[in-house]
Coordinates of C-alpha atoms and ligand atoms in Angstrom, one line a residue:
M27 CA 0.0 0.0 0.0
A28 CA 1.5 3.3 -1.2
A29 CA 2.3 6.3 1.0
I30 CA 0.0 9.2 0.1
I31 CA 1.9 12.3 -0.8
D32 CA -0.1 15.2 0.8
G33 CA 0.3 18.0 -1.7
K34 CA -2.1 20.2 0.3
A35 CA 0.0 20.0 3.5
I36 CA 3.3 20.6 1.6
A37 CA 1.8 23.6 -0.2
K38 CA 0.6 25.0 3.1
D39 CA 4.1 24.7 4.6
I40 CA 5.6 26.5 1.6
R41 CA 3.0 29.2 1.8
T42 CA 3.8 29.7 5.5
E43 CA 7.5 30.1 4.6
L44 CA 6.6 32.5 1.9
K45 CA 4.5 34.6 4.2
E46 CA 7.4 35.0 6.6
E47 CA 9.6 36.0 3.7
I48 CA 7.1 38.5 2.5
D49 CA 6.7 40.1 5.9
A50 CA 10.4 40.6 6.0
M51 CA 10.5 42.0 2.5
K52 CA 7.6 44.4 3.4
A53 CA 9.6 45.6 6.5
A54 CA 12.5 46.3 4.1
G55 CA 10.2 48.3 1.7
T56 CA 9.2 45.8 -1.0
T57 CA 5.7 44.3 -1.4
P58 CA 5.7 41.6 -4.0
G59 CA 3.0 42.4 -6.6
L60 CA 1.2 40.0 -9.0
A61 CA -1.1 41.1 -11.9
V62 CA -3.4 38.6 -13.4
V63 CA -5.1 39.3 -16.7
I64 CA -8.2 37.4 -17.9
V65 CA -10.1 37.8 -21.2
G66 CA -13.5 36.4 -21.8
D67 CA -16.0 34.5 -19.5
D68 CA -14.8 30.9 -19.3
P69 CA -16.1 29.8 -15.9
A70 CA -13.2 27.5 -15.1
S71 CA -10.6 30.3 -15.9
H72 CA -12.5 32.7 -13.7
T73 CA -12.4 30.1 -10.9
Y74 CA -8.6 29.7 -11.3
V75 CA -8.1 33.5 -11.4
N76 CA -10.2 34.0 -8.2
S77 CA -8.2 31.3 -6.5
K78 CA -4.9 32.9 -7.5
E79 CA -6.0 36.3 -6.2
K80 CA -7.2 34.8 -2.9
S81 CA -4.0 32.8 -2.4
S82 CA -1.9 35.8 -3.2
K83 CA -3.7 38.1 -0.7
E84 CA -3.6 35.4 2.0
I85 CA 0.2 35.5 2.2
G86 CA 0.5 39.3 1.7
I87 CA 1.2 39.6 -2.0
Y88 CA -0.3 42.7 -3.6
S89 CA -2.7 41.4 -6.2
E90 CA -4.6 43.0 -9.0
V91 CA -6.9 41.2 -11.5
H92 CA -7.7 42.8 -14.9
R93 CA -10.9 41.3 -16.3
F94 CA -11.8 42.0 -19.9
P95 CA -14.7 41.0 -22.1
A96 CA -14.4 38.2 -24.8
D97 CA -14.3 40.8 -27.6
F98 CA -11.2 42.6 -26.1
T99 CA -8.8 43.2 -28.9
E100 CA -5.3 41.7 -29.2
E101 CA -3.9 45.2 -29.6
A102 CA -5.5 46.4 -26.3
L103 CA -4.3 43.3 -24.5
L104 CA -0.7 43.8 -25.7
E105 CA -1.0 47.5 -24.5
K106 CA -2.1 46.2 -21.1
V107 CA 0.8 43.8 -20.9
D108 CA 3.2 46.6 -21.8
E109 CA 1.7 48.9 -19.1
L110 CA 2.2 46.1 -16.5
N111 CA 5.8 45.4 -17.7
R112 CA 6.5 49.0 -16.8
D113 CA 4.6 49.1 -13.5
K114 CA 7.0 49.2 -10.6
N115 CA 4.5 47.7 -8.1
I116 CA 4.1 44.6 -10.3
H117 CA 6.7 41.8 -10.2
G118 CA 4.7 39.0 -11.8
I119 CA 2.4 39.0 -14.7
L120 CA 0.1 36.1 -15.6
V121 CA -2.2 36.1 -18.6
Q122 CA -4.8 33.4 -18.0
L123 CA -5.0 30.9 -20.8
P124 CA -6.8 29.9 -23.0
L125 CA -7.4 33.3 -24.7
P126 CA -10.2 33.9 -27.1
K127 CA -9.4 32.6 -30.7
H128 CA -8.9 36.0 -32.2
I129 CA -5.9 36.7 -29.9
S130 CA -2.5 35.0 -30.5
E131 CA -1.3 33.4 -27.2
D132 CA 2.2 33.2 -28.5
K133 CA 2.2 37.0 -29.2
V134 CA 0.9 37.8 -25.8
I135 CA 3.3 35.5 -24.0
D136 CA 6.2 36.9 -26.0
A137 CA 5.1 40.4 -24.9
I138 CA 5.4 39.7 -21.2
S139 CA 8.8 40.8 -19.8
P140 CA 10.8 37.6 -19.1
E141 CA 11.7 39.2 -15.8
K142 CA 8.0 39.2 -14.8
D143 CA 7.0 36.0 -16.5
V144 CA 6.1 34.1 -13.3
D145 CA 4.2 31.4 -15.2
G146 CA 7.5 30.5 -16.9
F147 CA 6.0 30.3 -20.4
H148 CA 8.1 33.0 -22.1
P149 CA 10.6 31.4 -24.7
V150 CA 13.5 33.1 -22.9
N151 CA 12.6 31.4 -19.6
V152 CA 11.9 28.1 -21.4
G153 CA 15.3 28.4 -23.2
K154 CA 17.1 29.0 -19.9
M155 CA 15.6 25.9 -18.4
V156 CA 16.7 23.9 -21.5
I157 CA 20.3 24.9 -21.0
G158 CA 20.1 24.3 -17.2
K159 CA 20.0 27.9 -16.1
D160 CA 18.0 29.4 -13.3
S161 CA 14.8 31.0 -14.6
F162 CA 11.1 31.0 -13.9
Y163 CA 10.0 27.4 -14.3
S164 CA 6.5 26.4 -15.3
C165 CA 4.5 26.2 -12.0
T166 CA 3.0 22.7 -12.3
P167 CA 6.2 20.8 -13.0
Y168 CA 8.2 23.0 -10.7
G169 CA 5.6 22.2 -8.0
I170 CA 6.2 18.5 -8.6
M171 CA 9.9 19.0 -8.1
K172 CA 9.4 20.9 -4.9
M173 CA 6.9 18.3 -3.7
L174 CA 9.4 15.5 -4.3
E175 CA 12.2 17.5 -2.6
K176 CA 10.0 18.1 0.5
E177 CA 9.2 14.4 0.6
H178 CA 13.0 13.6 0.4
I179 CA 12.5 11.7 -2.8
S180 CA 15.6 12.2 -4.8
L181 CA 15.5 11.9 -8.6
E182 CA 19.2 11.3 -8.9
G183 CA 19.9 8.2 -11.0
K184 CA 16.2 7.3 -11.1
H185 CA 14.3 6.5 -14.3
V186 CA 11.5 9.0 -14.6
V187 CA 8.9 8.3 -17.2
V188 CA 6.8 11.4 -18.1
I189 CA 3.5 10.7 -19.9
G190 CA 2.6 13.8 -21.9
R191 CA 4.7 16.3 -23.8
S192 CA 2.8 19.6 -23.5
N193 CA 4.7 22.8 -23.2
I194 CA 3.2 23.6 -19.8
V195 CA 3.5 20.2 -18.1
G196 CA 5.1 17.3 -19.9
K197 CA 8.1 18.8 -21.5
P198 CA 9.2 21.0 -18.5
A199 CA 8.6 18.1 -16.1
A200 CA 11.0 16.0 -18.2
L201 CA 13.6 18.8 -18.4
L202 CA 13.4 19.6 -14.6
S203 CA 13.8 15.8 -13.9
L204 CA 16.8 15.8 -16.1
M205 CA 18.2 18.8 -14.3
N206 CA 17.8 16.8 -11.1
N207 CA 19.9 14.0 -12.6
A208 CA 17.2 11.6 -13.5
T209 CA 17.3 9.4 -16.6
V210 CA 14.2 10.5 -18.5
T211 CA 11.8 9.0 -21.0
I212 CA 8.9 11.0 -22.5
C213 CA 5.8 9.1 -23.7
H214 CA 3.0 10.6 -25.7
S215 CA 0.0 9.6 -27.9
R216 CA 2.2 7.9 -30.5
T217 CA 4.3 5.9 -28.0
K218 CA 4.1 2.1 -28.7
D219 CA 3.6 -0.3 -25.7
L220 CA 3.5 2.5 -23.2
A221 CA 2.9 0.1 -20.2
A222 CA 6.2 -1.8 -21.0
I223 CA 8.0 1.6 -20.7
T224 CA 6.2 2.8 -17.6
R225 CA 6.8 -0.5 -15.9
Q226 CA 10.5 0.3 -16.0
A227 CA 10.0 3.6 -14.2
D228 CA 11.1 4.5 -10.7
V229 CA 8.9 7.6 -11.0
V230 CA 5.9 8.0 -13.3
I231 CA 4.6 11.5 -14.0
A232 CA 1.2 11.3 -15.6
A233 CA 0.1 14.4 -17.5
V234 CA -2.2 12.9 -20.1
G235 CA -5.7 14.4 -19.5
I236 CA -7.5 11.0 -19.7
P237 CA -9.3 9.9 -16.5
N238 CA -7.8 6.9 -14.8
Y239 CA -5.4 6.2 -17.7
V240 CA -2.6 4.8 -15.6
T241 CA -3.4 1.6 -13.8
A242 CA -1.6 -0.9 -11.6
D243 CA -0.5 -2.7 -14.7
H244 CA 1.6 0.3 -15.8
L245 CA 3.6 0.3 -12.6
K246 CA 6.7 -1.4 -11.2
P247 CA 6.2 -2.3 -7.5
G248 CA 7.3 0.6 -5.3
A249 CA 7.3 3.2 -8.0
V250 CA 6.5 6.8 -7.1
V251 CA 3.4 8.0 -9.0
I252 CA 2.7 11.7 -9.6
D253 CA -0.8 12.4 -11.0
V254 CA -1.0 15.7 -12.7
G255 CA -4.4 15.1 -14.3
I256 CA -7.5 17.1 -13.5
N257 CA -10.4 15.4 -15.1
R258 CA -14.1 14.7 -14.6
N259 CA -15.2 11.0 -14.6
E260 CA -18.5 9.8 -16.0
E261 CA -20.3 10.8 -12.8
G262 CA -18.8 14.3 -13.0
K263 CA -16.5 13.6 -10.1
L264 CA -13.0 15.1 -10.1
C265 CA -10.3 12.5 -10.9
G266 CA -6.7 12.3 -12.1
D267 CA -5.0 10.5 -14.9
V268 CA -4.1 7.6 -12.5
D269 CA -6.5 5.0 -11.4
F270 CA -5.8 5.7 -7.8
N271 CA -7.4 2.7 -6.2
S272 CA -5.5 0.1 -8.3
A273 CA -2.2 2.1 -8.5
K274 CA -2.0 2.6 -4.7
E275 CA -1.8 -1.2 -4.2
V276 CA 1.4 -1.3 -6.3
A277 CA 3.1 2.1 -6.0
G278 CA 5.5 3.0 -3.2
A279 CA 4.1 6.6 -3.0
I280 CA 1.3 8.3 -4.9
T281 CA -0.3 11.8 -5.1
P282 CA -4.1 11.9 -4.8
V283 CA -6.5 14.0 -6.9
P284 CA -7.6 16.4 -5.5
G285 CA -5.0 17.3 -2.9
G286 CA -1.8 16.3 -4.7
V287 CA -0.2 18.3 -7.5
G288 CA -3.0 20.9 -7.8
P289 CA -2.3 22.9 -4.6
M290 CA 1.4 23.0 -5.6
T291 CA 0.7 24.8 -8.8
I292 CA -0.6 28.0 -7.3
T293 CA 2.0 27.8 -4.6
M294 CA 4.7 27.9 -7.1
L295 CA 3.1 30.9 -8.8
L296 CA 3.3 32.7 -5.4
Y297 CA 6.9 31.4 -5.0
N298 CA 7.9 32.8 -8.4
T299 CA 6.3 36.1 -7.7
V300 CA 8.3 36.4 -4.5
K301 CA 11.5 35.4 -6.3
S302 CA 10.8 38.1 -8.9
A303 CA 10.2 40.8 -6.3
K304 CA 13.5 39.8 -4.6
A305 CA 15.4 40.1 -7.9
F306 CA 13.9 43.5 -8.6
A307 CA 14.6 44.7 -5.0
A308 CA 18.3 43.6 -5.4
K309 CA 18.8 45.7 -8.6
Ligands
NDP15 P1 -2.4 18.4 -23.1 O1 -3.7 18.0 -23.7 O2 -1.7 19.7 -23.6 O3 -1.3 17.2 -23.3 C1 -1.6 15.9 -23.1 C2 -0.5 15.0 -23.5 O4 -0.8 13.7 -23.3 C3 0.0 15.2 -24.9 O5 1.4 15.3 -25.0 C4 -0.5 13.9 -25.6 O6 0.3 13.4 -26.6 C5 -0.5 12.9 -24.4 N1 -1.5 11.9 -24.6 C6 -2.8 12.0 -25.0 N2 -3.3 10.8 -25.2 C7 -2.4 9.9 -24.8 C8 -2.3 8.5 -24.8 N3 -3.4 7.7 -25.1 N4 -1.2 7.9 -24.4 C9 -0.1 8.6 -24.1 N5 -0.1 10.0 -24.1 C10 -1.2 10.6 -24.5 O7 -2.6 18.5 -21.6 P2 -1.7 19.2 -20.4 O8 -0.3 18.8 -20.4 O9 -2.1 20.7 -20.4 O10 -2.5 18.6 -19.1 C11 -2.5 17.3 -18.8 C12 -3.4 17.0 -17.6 O11 -2.9 17.8 -16.5 C13 -4.8 17.5 -17.8 O12 -5.7 16.6 -17.1 C14 -4.9 18.8 -17.2 O13 -6.2 19.2 -16.8 C15 -3.9 18.6 -16.0 N6 -3.3 19.8 -15.6 C16 -3.2 20.0 -14.2 C17 -2.6 21.0 -13.6 C18 -2.5 21.1 -12.2 O14 -2.3 22.2 -11.6 N7 -2.6 20.0 -11.4 C19 -2.0 22.1 -14.5 C20 -2.0 21.9 -15.9 C21 -2.7 20.7 -16.4 P3 0.5 14.2 -28.0 O15 1.5 15.3 -27.7 O16 1.1 13.1 -28.9 O17 -0.9 14.7 -28.4

């Protein structure tokens, strides 16, 4: 029976540490500031943004949310980003994705100053990560690394199999694992005999987007299983990419959904905002 990795508790500990750091920064004259921009009325995106605003405020980050209607133009959005790039009270800028179809996400991400790109999506930050330099790392995979670190699970010399190759989860999870000296395999929708590969893994990171895709049959006994998925099953209940009930019988440690990777993602956004504010304060 696997140990359950409590992402919620780990996230809470990190947020407490961050709050102490922010209190000290405020005493020294700097308040970390985060600006979130949202365009359109996608309910899930609004829920995420509200949660980011609430979490920021809870630990003392100055937070502003800029909400625009679905017909907001690309030009106006780029102007807003430019204004925030120059705003001295703002250290982190996040544009909530997805954006309406008439706006190019690439153009908008490129317009965010890499120094304020706390989501870690700007090509400059992605490039730095690829060459093993410090930068803002994408919050979900970075949260996974922090979670493993806090659980004293070292990736050094381990075989990490990442399922999924998206730019925001799969690819950066693979690169950060590599940075932590793991041997890394990336699987995706064209991978042949995926279970034979995942059965060789010491650590499986599942970022597929298919409910209960990874089962006990995919796992080596004792493997660490990180479930990134946020899906709804047929009954509309929240579930991950891993069939938790069967996997926990084989795995050595496993993250639940909810309460695993999810709480770490926003925590790393706050972490990156504080990191950015510290870098600006040191200039
Ligand atoms: P994407 O849809 O962008 O990527 C999914 C990846 O899974 C793709 O690389 C795809 O391969 C691969 N894939 C699809 N089907 C299969 C299959 N049958 N076998 C193997 N690989 C397959 O999703 P994201 O990376 O954005 O998100 C993944 C999951 O994580 C989702 O459930 C999402 O909701 C969740 N998520 C959770 C977050 C959190 O905070 N916990 C944050 C972000 C995402 P290919 O490239 O070949 O198409």
